[in-house]
Amino acid sequence: MPVVALFFLPLLIGSCRGIDHNETDQRVFPVISINYQHVQMPFEISLWILLASILKLGFHLVPHVSAVVPESCVLIVVGLLVGGLIRVLGEDPPVLDSQLFFLCLLPPIILDAGYFLPIRPFMENVGTILTFAVLGTLWSAFFMGVALYGACQLEGAELAGVDLLSCLLFGSIVSAVDPVAVLAVFQEIHINELLHILVFGESLLNDAVTVVLYHLFEEFVHRGEVTAGDVFLGVVCFFVVSVGGVLVGCVYGFLAAFTSRFTAHTRVIEPLFVFLYSYMAYLSAEVFHLSGIMALIACGVVMRPYVEANISHKSYTTIKYFLKMWSSVSETLIFIFLGVSTVAGPHAWNWTFVSLTLALCLLSRVLGVVGLTFIINKYRMVKLSGKDQFIVAYGGLRGAIAFSLAFLLSSESCAMKDLFLTAVITVIFFTVFVQGMTIRPLVDLLAVKKKKQSKFSVNEEIHTQFLEHLLTGIEDVCGHYGHHHWRDKISRFNKRYMMRFLIGGERSQEPQLISFYKQMELEQTMKMLENNSTTSLSSAATQL
């Protein structure tokens, strides 16, 4: 052994420096060498993901903290600490790049939300959701833009150089209700299904409206002068971008469903089609400057019922947990990088502008929700109470989407970029920390109805279908074509044409009750596996 050690010792030393042999320098073959640049990017990406995962794990291991502080707040604080540490070490902290955010981090979160979107409550409240998302966002953007422009003209504000178009552009940015922040808080407080779908659905569609408004006002700022024709084309562009994104998503959703019909002999690649078609829908919409968010939501909603009827149980499990894992990691990274970027980003402070932005942001949200609810309640059978309106208004959290849009601003076309970015960060921190930390005790204080944990049984499903058909018949007899009538028409069209074309085998002709029975059995099995239950699976027939 000593002889072997003596033999390898020169080789190890020679990997660091040359050794003289026969009075000439010879380079000995390196046994160990360091080349960090070769793996720098994937290594650092893996390191950030590992840090995010460990933080998420550690947060839930401390119940005293997780019961009081939302996870998003802790992650932002960690990001601030990491960014500050990097600053102390004399390095430049990494910034939440907008390309990274919109092309890599946001899509899995939107896909997870769209794919697992509860279709029935969403469609039952789609009018209310669209009203809040479209009219509410337009109101907030214009109200804040005009009010800030008026305030900037005051002598003491020292902001006379800010024009109206820049204020409207900023108003569209700060009106972005972030689904990432909303999801992070609402999933922890277990709010009832109606409020959850209203706030979450609004935040999803609000992002699409906000991004369209952002690009519209950005184009107006570049032009400098806006004519009546430009305004008309802007309105047309607004609808084209939104509807076009939905159409692109539907096309890819049907393609994914049709492809899954032929995967019976290649089950291993079934989940891949779901992810690829969804991401292609997002990218294709972005290529044509359509709404990628709307495309991703539409793709997930359209493909799910047909894909799940075609794929195996193992593929269903893979899709579910991979999407949840992917979106969870992205969400964690977003909040960490938001804190890091706050330390790194350029800032400009103006007490008047920042304070007014925060006050107007809260005021516009309250006025928008109360005013629109007053109109909506005239047409809703289940009215939104004062408590419901408060939760909807209080749940308008801002997050990384507003930050990324502000960061995307060009310093050449928008001279106030640094001030806008500082104001947006202030609003984000206030909504996430103050509103996010106080919404749980407020929900308990107001005794807001919580989410039911029980699932439908077969017996309940039979009675639900019976009542739906009864109400449809009553509407037909009365000549009133309400949502029950149109839902029945769509259901018949789906069974007669779409299911036969997009679902393979006997599943396309399967009665709805049998399909529900199988789905419930699958959900029971998944739930028992998640809970590590060792008891035998109980049949759904026991719930009759």
Coordinates of C-alpha atoms in Angstrom, one line a residue:
M1 CA 0.0 0.0 0.0
P2 CA 2.8 2.5 0.7
V3 CA 4.3 1.7 -2.7
V4 CA 0.9 2.4 -4.4
A5 CA 0.5 5.6 -2.5
L6 CA 3.9 6.8 -3.5
F7 CA 3.1 5.9 -7.1
F8 CA -0.1 8.0 -7.2
L9 CA 1.2 11.0 -5.2
P10 CA 3.1 12.6 -8.0
L11 CA 0.0 12.3 -10.3
L12 CA -2.2 14.0 -7.8
I13 CA 0.4 16.8 -7.3
G14 CA 0.9 17.0 -11.0
S15 CA -2.7 17.8 -11.6
C16 CA -2.1 21.2 -9.9
R17 CA 1.5 21.9 -11.2
G18 CA 4.0 20.5 -13.6
I19 CA 6.8 18.0 -12.6
D20 CA 10.2 18.1 -14.1
H21 CA 11.3 14.9 -15.9
N22 CA 14.6 14.7 -17.7
E23 CA 15.1 18.5 -17.2
T24 CA 11.9 19.4 -19.2
D25 CA 8.5 20.5 -18.1
Q26 CA 5.9 17.9 -18.7
R27 CA 2.2 18.2 -18.0
V28 CA 1.0 15.2 -16.0
F29 CA -2.5 13.8 -16.8
P30 CA -4.9 15.6 -14.3
V31 CA -6.7 13.2 -12.1
I32 CA -8.8 15.9 -10.4
S33 CA -9.7 19.3 -12.0
I34 CA -12.2 22.0 -11.5
N35 CA -14.3 23.5 -14.3
Y36 CA -17.3 25.3 -12.6
Q37 CA -18.1 27.4 -15.6
H38 CA -19.0 24.2 -17.5
V39 CA -21.9 23.4 -15.1
Q40 CA -22.5 26.9 -13.7
M41 CA -26.0 27.5 -15.1
P42 CA -27.7 24.1 -14.4
F43 CA -25.9 23.9 -11.0
E44 CA -27.2 27.3 -9.9
I45 CA -30.7 26.5 -11.1
S46 CA -30.7 23.2 -9.2
L47 CA -29.3 25.0 -6.1
W48 CA -32.1 27.6 -6.2
I49 CA -34.8 24.9 -6.7
L50 CA -33.2 22.9 -3.8
L51 CA -33.2 26.0 -1.6
A52 CA -36.9 26.7 -2.5
S53 CA -37.9 23.1 -1.7
I54 CA -36.1 23.0 1.6
L55 CA -37.7 26.3 2.6
K56 CA -41.1 25.0 1.7
L57 CA -40.5 21.8 3.7
G58 CA -39.2 23.7 6.7
F59 CA -42.1 26.2 6.7
H60 CA -44.6 23.4 7.2
L61 CA -42.5 21.7 9.9
V62 CA -43.1 24.8 12.2
P63 CA -46.8 24.8 12.8
H64 CA -46.7 27.9 15.1
V65 CA -45.3 30.0 12.2
S66 CA -47.4 28.5 9.4
A67 CA -50.6 29.0 11.4
V68 CA -50.0 32.8 11.6
V69 CA -47.8 33.8 8.7
P70 CA -48.6 33.0 5.1
E71 CA -46.0 31.0 3.2
S72 CA -45.5 33.8 0.6
C73 CA -44.5 36.2 3.4
V74 CA -41.8 33.9 4.7
L75 CA -40.4 33.3 1.2
I76 CA -40.2 37.0 0.4
V77 CA -38.4 37.6 3.7
V78 CA -35.9 34.8 2.9
G79 CA -35.4 36.4 -0.5
L80 CA -34.7 39.8 1.1
L81 CA -32.2 38.1 3.4
V82 CA -30.5 36.2 0.6
G83 CA -30.3 39.4 -1.5
G84 CA -28.9 41.4 1.3
L85 CA -26.3 38.7 2.0
I86 CA -25.2 38.7 -1.6
R87 CA -24.9 42.5 -1.5
V88 CA -22.8 42.3 1.7
L89 CA -20.5 39.8 -0.1
G90 CA -20.0 42.4 -2.9
E91 CA -21.9 40.6 -5.6
D92 CA -24.9 41.6 -7.7
P93 CA -28.0 39.7 -6.6
P94 CA -29.9 37.9 -9.4
V95 CA -33.0 39.7 -10.7
L96 CA -36.4 38.2 -11.5
D97 CA -36.0 38.4 -15.2
S98 CA -39.2 39.0 -17.1
Q99 CA -38.4 36.5 -19.8
L100 CA -37.7 33.9 -17.1
F101 CA -40.9 34.7 -15.3
F102 CA -43.3 34.8 -18.2
L103 CA -41.8 31.9 -20.2
C104 CA -40.7 29.5 -17.4
L105 CA -42.2 30.2 -14.0
L106 CA -45.7 31.5 -14.7
P107 CA -47.0 28.8 -17.3
P108 CA -46.9 25.9 -14.8
I109 CA -48.9 27.9 -12.2
I110 CA -51.5 28.9 -14.8
L111 CA -51.7 25.4 -16.3
D112 CA -52.2 23.9 -12.8
A113 CA -55.0 26.4 -12.1
G114 CA -56.6 25.9 -15.5
Y115 CA -56.4 22.2 -15.7
F116 CA -57.8 21.6 -12.2
L117 CA -60.3 24.5 -12.4
P118 CA -63.7 23.4 -11.0
I119 CA -65.7 23.8 -14.2
R120 CA -69.2 23.7 -12.7
P121 CA -68.8 26.5 -10.1
F122 CA -66.7 28.5 -12.6
M123 CA -69.4 28.3 -15.3
E124 CA -72.2 29.0 -12.9
N125 CA -70.4 32.3 -11.8
V126 CA -68.7 33.1 -15.1
G127 CA -70.7 36.3 -15.6
T128 CA -69.7 37.6 -12.2
I129 CA -66.1 36.6 -12.7
L130 CA -65.9 38.3 -16.1
T131 CA -67.5 41.4 -14.7
F132 CA -64.9 41.6 -11.9
A133 CA -62.0 40.7 -14.2
V134 CA -62.8 42.9 -17.2
L135 CA -64.9 45.8 -16.0
G136 CA -63.2 45.8 -12.6
T137 CA -59.7 45.9 -14.1
L138 CA -60.7 48.7 -16.6
W139 CA -62.1 50.7 -13.8
S140 CA -59.1 50.3 -11.6
A141 CA -56.6 51.1 -14.3
F142 CA -58.4 54.3 -15.5
F143 CA -59.3 55.5 -12.0
M144 CA -55.8 55.1 -10.7
G145 CA -54.2 56.6 -13.9
V146 CA -56.4 59.7 -13.9
A147 CA -56.2 60.2 -10.2
L148 CA -52.5 59.9 -10.1
Y149 CA -52.1 62.2 -13.1
G150 CA -54.2 64.8 -11.3
A151 CA -52.2 64.4 -8.1
C152 CA -48.9 64.7 -10.0
Q153 CA -49.9 68.2 -11.3
L154 CA -50.0 69.6 -7.8
E155 CA -47.2 72.0 -7.0
G156 CA -45.9 70.2 -3.9
A157 CA -45.8 66.7 -5.6
E158 CA -42.7 67.6 -7.6
L159 CA -43.9 65.3 -10.4
A160 CA -45.2 67.7 -13.0
G161 CA -43.2 65.8 -15.7
V162 CA -45.4 62.7 -15.5
D163 CA -47.9 62.6 -18.4
L164 CA -51.4 61.0 -18.5
L165 CA -50.4 58.1 -20.7
S166 CA -47.6 57.1 -18.4
C167 CA -50.0 57.2 -15.4
L168 CA -52.5 55.1 -17.3
L169 CA -49.7 52.6 -18.1
F170 CA -48.8 52.5 -14.4
G171 CA -52.5 52.1 -13.5
S172 CA -52.7 49.0 -15.7
I173 CA -49.6 47.5 -14.1
V174 CA -50.7 48.0 -10.5
S175 CA -54.2 46.7 -11.3
A176 CA -52.8 43.2 -11.8
V177 CA -54.3 40.9 -9.1
D178 CA -51.8 38.0 -8.9
P179 CA -53.2 34.4 -8.9
V180 CA -49.9 33.2 -7.3
A181 CA -50.4 35.4 -4.3
V182 CA -54.1 34.7 -4.1
L183 CA -53.6 30.9 -4.4
A184 CA -50.9 31.0 -1.7
V185 CA -53.3 32.6 0.8
F186 CA -56.7 31.2 -0.1
Q187 CA -55.5 27.6 -0.1
E188 CA -54.3 28.1 3.5
I189 CA -57.5 29.6 4.9
H190 CA -59.9 27.1 3.2
I191 CA -62.4 29.7 2.1
N192 CA -65.8 28.5 0.7
E193 CA -66.1 27.5 -2.9
L194 CA -68.0 30.5 -4.1
L195 CA -65.6 33.1 -2.8
H196 CA -62.6 31.0 -3.8
I197 CA -63.8 30.7 -7.4
L198 CA -64.8 34.4 -7.6
V199 CA -61.4 35.7 -6.4
F200 CA -59.3 33.0 -8.0
G201 CA -61.2 33.2 -11.3
E202 CA -61.0 36.9 -11.3
S203 CA -57.3 36.9 -10.7
L204 CA -56.7 34.4 -13.5
L205 CA -58.7 36.4 -16.1
N206 CA -57.5 39.7 -14.6
D207 CA -54.0 38.9 -15.6
A208 CA -54.9 38.5 -19.2
V209 CA -56.8 41.8 -19.2
T210 CA -53.9 43.6 -17.4
V211 CA -51.3 42.3 -19.9
V212 CA -53.4 43.4 -22.9
L213 CA -53.9 46.9 -21.3
Y214 CA -50.2 47.1 -20.5
H215 CA -49.1 46.5 -24.1
L216 CA -51.9 48.8 -25.4
F217 CA -50.8 51.8 -23.2
E218 CA -47.1 51.0 -23.8
E219 CA -47.8 51.4 -27.5
F220 CA -49.6 54.6 -26.9
V221 CA -46.7 55.9 -24.8
H222 CA -44.3 55.1 -27.7
R223 CA -46.5 56.9 -30.2
G224 CA -46.7 60.0 -28.0
E225 CA -49.9 61.3 -29.7
V226 CA -53.1 59.3 -29.6
T227 CA -56.0 59.8 -32.1
A228 CA -59.6 58.6 -32.0
G229 CA -58.6 56.0 -34.6
D230 CA -55.9 54.7 -32.3
V231 CA -58.4 54.4 -29.4
F232 CA -60.8 52.4 -31.6
L233 CA -58.1 50.1 -32.8
G234 CA -57.0 49.7 -29.2
V235 CA -60.5 48.5 -28.2
V236 CA -60.5 46.1 -31.1
C237 CA -57.1 44.8 -30.2
F238 CA -58.2 44.2 -26.6
F239 CA -61.0 41.8 -27.8
V240 CA -58.9 40.2 -30.5
V241 CA -56.0 39.4 -28.1
S242 CA -58.4 38.0 -25.5
V243 CA -60.7 36.0 -27.8
G244 CA -57.7 34.9 -29.9
G245 CA -55.9 33.5 -26.9
V246 CA -59.0 31.5 -26.0
L247 CA -59.3 30.1 -29.6
V248 CA -55.7 29.1 -29.7
G249 CA -56.0 27.3 -26.3
C250 CA -59.2 25.5 -27.5
V251 CA -57.4 24.3 -30.7
Y252 CA -54.5 22.8 -28.7
G253 CA -56.8 21.4 -26.1
F254 CA -58.8 19.5 -28.7
L255 CA -55.6 18.3 -30.3
A256 CA -54.3 17.0 -27.0
A257 CA -57.7 15.2 -26.4
F258 CA -57.6 13.7 -29.9
T259 CA -54.0 12.5 -29.5
S260 CA -54.7 10.9 -26.2
R261 CA -57.3 8.7 -27.9
F262 CA -54.5 6.7 -29.5
T263 CA -52.2 6.2 -26.6
A264 CA -53.6 2.9 -25.3
H265 CA -50.4 1.0 -26.3
T266 CA -47.9 3.7 -25.3
R267 CA -49.1 4.8 -21.8
V268 CA -45.7 6.0 -20.8
I269 CA -45.9 9.2 -23.0
E270 CA -49.5 10.1 -22.1
P271 CA -48.5 12.8 -19.6
L272 CA -46.0 14.3 -22.0
F273 CA -48.8 15.2 -24.5
V274 CA -50.7 17.2 -21.8
F275 CA -47.6 19.2 -20.9
L276 CA -46.4 19.8 -24.5
Y277 CA -49.7 20.8 -26.0
S278 CA -50.4 23.2 -23.1
Y279 CA -47.0 24.9 -23.3
M280 CA -47.2 25.0 -27.1
A281 CA -50.6 26.7 -26.7
Y282 CA -49.0 29.4 -24.5
L283 CA -46.0 29.9 -26.8
S284 CA -48.2 30.0 -30.0
A285 CA -50.4 32.7 -28.5
E286 CA -47.4 34.7 -27.4
V287 CA -45.9 34.4 -31.0
F288 CA -49.0 36.3 -32.4
H289 CA -49.1 38.7 -29.4
L290 CA -52.3 37.0 -28.2
S291 CA -53.1 36.3 -24.5
G292 CA -50.9 33.3 -23.5
I293 CA -52.6 33.2 -20.1
M294 CA -56.1 32.8 -21.7
A295 CA -54.7 30.2 -24.1
L296 CA -53.2 28.1 -21.3
I297 CA -56.4 28.3 -19.2
A298 CA -58.6 27.4 -22.2
C299 CA -56.3 24.5 -23.2
G300 CA -56.4 23.0 -19.7
V301 CA -60.2 23.4 -19.3
V302 CA -60.9 21.9 -22.8
M303 CA -58.6 18.9 -22.7
R304 CA -59.1 17.6 -19.2
P305 CA -62.5 15.8 -19.4
Y306 CA -61.5 14.0 -22.7
V307 CA -57.9 13.3 -21.7
E308 CA -58.8 11.8 -18.3
A309 CA -61.3 9.5 -20.1
N310 CA -58.5 8.2 -22.4
I311 CA -55.5 7.9 -20.2
S312 CA -54.6 5.3 -17.5
H313 CA -54.8 5.8 -13.8
K314 CA -51.0 5.9 -13.5
S315 CA -50.9 8.6 -16.1
Y316 CA -53.6 10.5 -14.3
T317 CA -51.5 10.3 -11.1
T318 CA -48.4 11.4 -12.9
I319 CA -50.1 14.4 -14.5
K320 CA -51.7 15.5 -11.2
Y321 CA -48.5 15.3 -9.0
F322 CA -46.1 16.6 -11.6
L323 CA -48.3 19.6 -12.2
K324 CA -48.7 20.3 -8.5
M325 CA -44.9 19.9 -8.0
W326 CA -44.1 22.1 -10.9
S327 CA -46.4 24.9 -9.9
S328 CA -45.4 24.7 -6.3
V329 CA -41.7 25.0 -7.1
S330 CA -42.4 27.9 -9.5
E331 CA -44.5 29.7 -7.0
T332 CA -41.8 29.3 -4.3
L333 CA -39.1 30.5 -6.6
I334 CA -41.2 33.5 -7.7
F335 CA -41.6 34.8 -4.1
I336 CA -37.9 34.2 -3.3
F337 CA -36.8 36.0 -6.4
L338 CA -39.2 38.8 -5.7
G339 CA -37.4 39.4 -2.4
V340 CA -34.0 39.1 -4.0
S341 CA -34.9 41.5 -6.8
T342 CA -36.2 44.1 -4.4
V343 CA -32.7 44.3 -3.0
A344 CA -31.1 44.4 -6.4
G345 CA -33.5 46.6 -8.3
P346 CA -33.0 50.4 -8.9
H347 CA -35.3 52.5 -6.7
A348 CA -36.5 56.1 -6.6
W349 CA -38.6 57.3 -3.7
N350 CA -41.3 59.9 -3.6
W351 CA -43.6 60.0 -0.6
T352 CA -46.5 61.6 -2.4
F353 CA -46.5 59.2 -5.3
V354 CA -46.0 56.0 -3.3
S355 CA -48.5 56.9 -0.6
L356 CA -51.1 58.0 -3.2
T357 CA -50.5 54.8 -5.2
L358 CA -51.2 52.6 -2.1
A359 CA -54.2 54.6 -1.1
L360 CA -55.8 54.7 -4.6
C361 CA -55.0 51.0 -5.1
L362 CA -57.1 50.1 -2.0
L363 CA -59.8 52.7 -2.8
S364 CA -60.3 51.6 -6.4
R365 CA -60.5 48.0 -5.3
V366 CA -63.2 48.7 -2.7
L367 CA -65.2 51.0 -5.0
G368 CA -65.0 48.6 -7.9
V369 CA -66.1 45.6 -6.0
V370 CA -69.0 47.4 -4.2
G371 CA -70.2 49.2 -7.3
L372 CA -70.0 46.1 -9.6
T373 CA -71.6 43.9 -6.9
F374 CA -74.6 46.3 -6.7
I375 CA -75.2 45.7 -10.4
I376 CA -74.4 42.0 -10.3
N377 CA -76.8 41.2 -7.4
K378 CA -79.7 42.4 -9.5
Y379 CA -79.2 39.4 -11.8
R380 CA -77.9 36.7 -9.3
M381 CA -80.1 34.2 -7.6
V382 CA -77.6 33.9 -4.8
K383 CA -76.7 37.4 -3.8
L384 CA -73.2 38.4 -2.6
S385 CA -73.4 39.6 1.0
G386 CA -71.5 42.4 2.6
K387 CA -69.1 39.8 4.0
D388 CA -68.5 38.3 0.6
Q389 CA -67.8 41.7 -0.9
F390 CA -65.3 42.4 1.8
I391 CA -63.4 39.2 1.2
V392 CA -63.4 39.7 -2.6
A393 CA -62.1 43.3 -2.1
Y394 CA -59.6 42.2 0.6
G395 CA -58.4 39.3 -1.5
G396 CA -57.0 41.5 -4.3
L397 CA -53.4 40.8 -3.7
R398 CA -50.6 42.0 -6.0
G399 CA -47.5 40.0 -6.8
A400 CA -44.9 39.0 -9.3
I401 CA -46.9 39.8 -12.4
A402 CA -47.2 43.5 -11.4
F403 CA -43.5 43.5 -10.6
S404 CA -42.5 41.9 -13.9
L405 CA -44.6 44.3 -15.9
A406 CA -43.0 47.3 -14.1
F407 CA -39.5 45.8 -14.6
L408 CA -40.3 45.3 -18.3
L409 CA -40.7 49.1 -18.8
S410 CA -38.2 50.8 -21.0
S411 CA -36.2 53.6 -19.3
E412 CA -36.1 55.5 -22.6
S413 CA -39.9 55.6 -23.1
C414 CA -40.8 55.8 -19.4
A415 CA -38.5 58.2 -17.5
M416 CA -40.3 57.3 -14.2
K417 CA -39.5 53.6 -14.4
D418 CA -37.6 53.5 -11.1
L419 CA -40.3 55.3 -9.3
F420 CA -43.0 53.1 -10.8
L421 CA -41.0 50.0 -9.8
T422 CA -40.6 51.3 -6.2
A423 CA -44.3 52.1 -5.9
V424 CA -45.3 48.6 -7.3
I425 CA -43.0 46.9 -4.8
T426 CA -44.5 48.9 -1.9
V427 CA -48.0 47.8 -3.0
I428 CA -47.0 44.2 -3.3
F429 CA -45.4 44.1 0.1
F430 CA -48.4 45.8 1.7
T431 CA -51.0 43.5 0.1
V432 CA -49.0 40.3 0.7
F433 CA -47.8 41.1 4.2
V434 CA -50.6 43.2 5.7
Q435 CA -53.7 41.8 3.8
G436 CA -52.2 38.3 3.5
M437 CA -51.5 38.0 7.2
T438 CA -54.7 39.5 8.4
I439 CA -57.2 37.8 6.1
R440 CA -57.3 34.6 8.1
P441 CA -58.2 36.2 11.4
L442 CA -60.7 38.5 9.6
V443 CA -62.4 35.4 8.0
D444 CA -62.7 33.8 11.5
L445 CA -63.9 37.1 13.0
L446 CA -66.6 37.6 10.4
A447 CA -67.6 33.9 10.6
V448 CA -67.2 33.5 6.8
K449 CA -68.4 30.1 5.6
K450 CA -65.5 27.7 5.1
K451 CA -65.0 25.0 2.5
K452 CA -66.8 21.7 2.9
Q453 CA -64.5 18.7 3.0
S454 CA -67.1 16.1 2.1
K455 CA -67.5 15.0 -1.5
F456 CA -70.6 14.1 -3.5
S457 CA -71.9 10.6 -3.1
V458 CA -73.6 8.6 -5.9
N459 CA -76.9 9.2 -4.2
E460 CA -76.4 13.0 -4.1
E461 CA -75.3 12.9 -7.8
I462 CA -78.5 11.1 -8.8
H463 CA -80.6 13.7 -7.0
T464 CA -78.5 16.5 -8.5
Q465 CA -79.0 15.3 -12.0
F466 CA -82.7 14.7 -11.4
L467 CA -83.1 18.3 -10.2
E468 CA -81.1 19.7 -13.1
H469 CA -83.3 17.8 -15.7
L470 CA -86.4 18.9 -13.8
L471 CA -85.3 22.6 -13.9
T472 CA -84.4 22.3 -17.6
G473 CA -87.9 20.9 -18.3
I474 CA -89.5 23.7 -16.3
E475 CA -87.5 26.3 -18.3
D476 CA -88.6 24.7 -21.6
V477 CA -92.3 24.7 -20.6
C478 CA -92.1 28.3 -19.5
G479 CA -90.2 29.3 -22.6
H480 CA -87.4 30.8 -20.5
Y481 CA -84.0 29.8 -21.8
G482 CA -81.9 30.1 -18.7
H483 CA -78.5 28.6 -17.9
H484 CA -80.1 25.1 -17.2
H485 CA -81.4 25.0 -20.8
W486 CA -78.1 26.0 -22.4
R487 CA -76.2 23.6 -20.2
D488 CA -78.4 20.8 -21.3
K489 CA -77.9 21.8 -24.9
I490 CA -74.1 21.8 -24.5
S491 CA -74.2 18.5 -22.7
R492 CA -76.2 16.8 -25.4
F493 CA -73.9 18.2 -28.1
N494 CA -70.9 17.0 -26.2
K495 CA -72.2 13.5 -25.8
R496 CA -73.5 13.2 -29.4
Y497 CA -70.5 14.6 -31.2
M498 CA -67.4 15.6 -29.2
M499 CA -67.1 12.5 -26.9
R500 CA -67.5 10.1 -29.9
F501 CA -64.7 11.9 -31.7
L502 CA -62.3 12.6 -28.9
I503 CA -62.8 9.6 -26.6
G504 CA -61.7 6.2 -27.7
G505 CA -63.3 2.8 -27.0
E506 CA -66.5 2.2 -25.0
R507 CA -65.9 5.2 -22.7
S508 CA -67.4 7.5 -25.3
Q509 CA -70.8 5.8 -24.8
E510 CA -70.6 5.4 -21.1
P511 CA -73.5 6.7 -19.0
Q512 CA -72.8 9.8 -16.9
L513 CA -73.6 8.0 -13.7
I514 CA -71.2 5.2 -14.4
S515 CA -68.5 7.7 -15.3
F516 CA -69.1 9.6 -12.0
Y517 CA -68.9 6.3 -10.1
K518 CA -65.5 5.4 -11.6
Q519 CA -64.2 8.9 -11.0
M520 CA -65.3 8.8 -7.4
E521 CA -63.6 5.4 -6.9
L522 CA -60.4 6.8 -8.4
E523 CA -60.5 9.9 -6.1
Q524 CA -61.1 7.7 -3.1
T525 CA -58.2 5.5 -4.0
M526 CA -55.9 8.5 -4.5
K527 CA -57.0 10.0 -1.2
M528 CA -56.3 6.8 0.7
L529 CA -52.9 6.5 -0.9
E530 CA -52.1 10.1 0.0
N531 CA -53.1 9.4 3.6
N532 CA -51.0 6.2 3.7
S533 CA -54.1 4.2 4.7
T534 CA -53.7 0.5 5.2
T535 CA -57.3 -0.3 5.3
S536 CA -59.1 -1.9 2.4
L537 CA -60.8 0.4 -0.1
S538 CA -64.5 0.8 0.6
S539 CA -66.9 0.6 -2.3
A540 CA -68.8 3.7 -3.4
A541 CA -71.9 1.6 -3.1
T542 CA -71.8 2.0 0.7
Q543 CA -72.6 5.7 0.2
L544 CA -75.9 5.0 -1.6

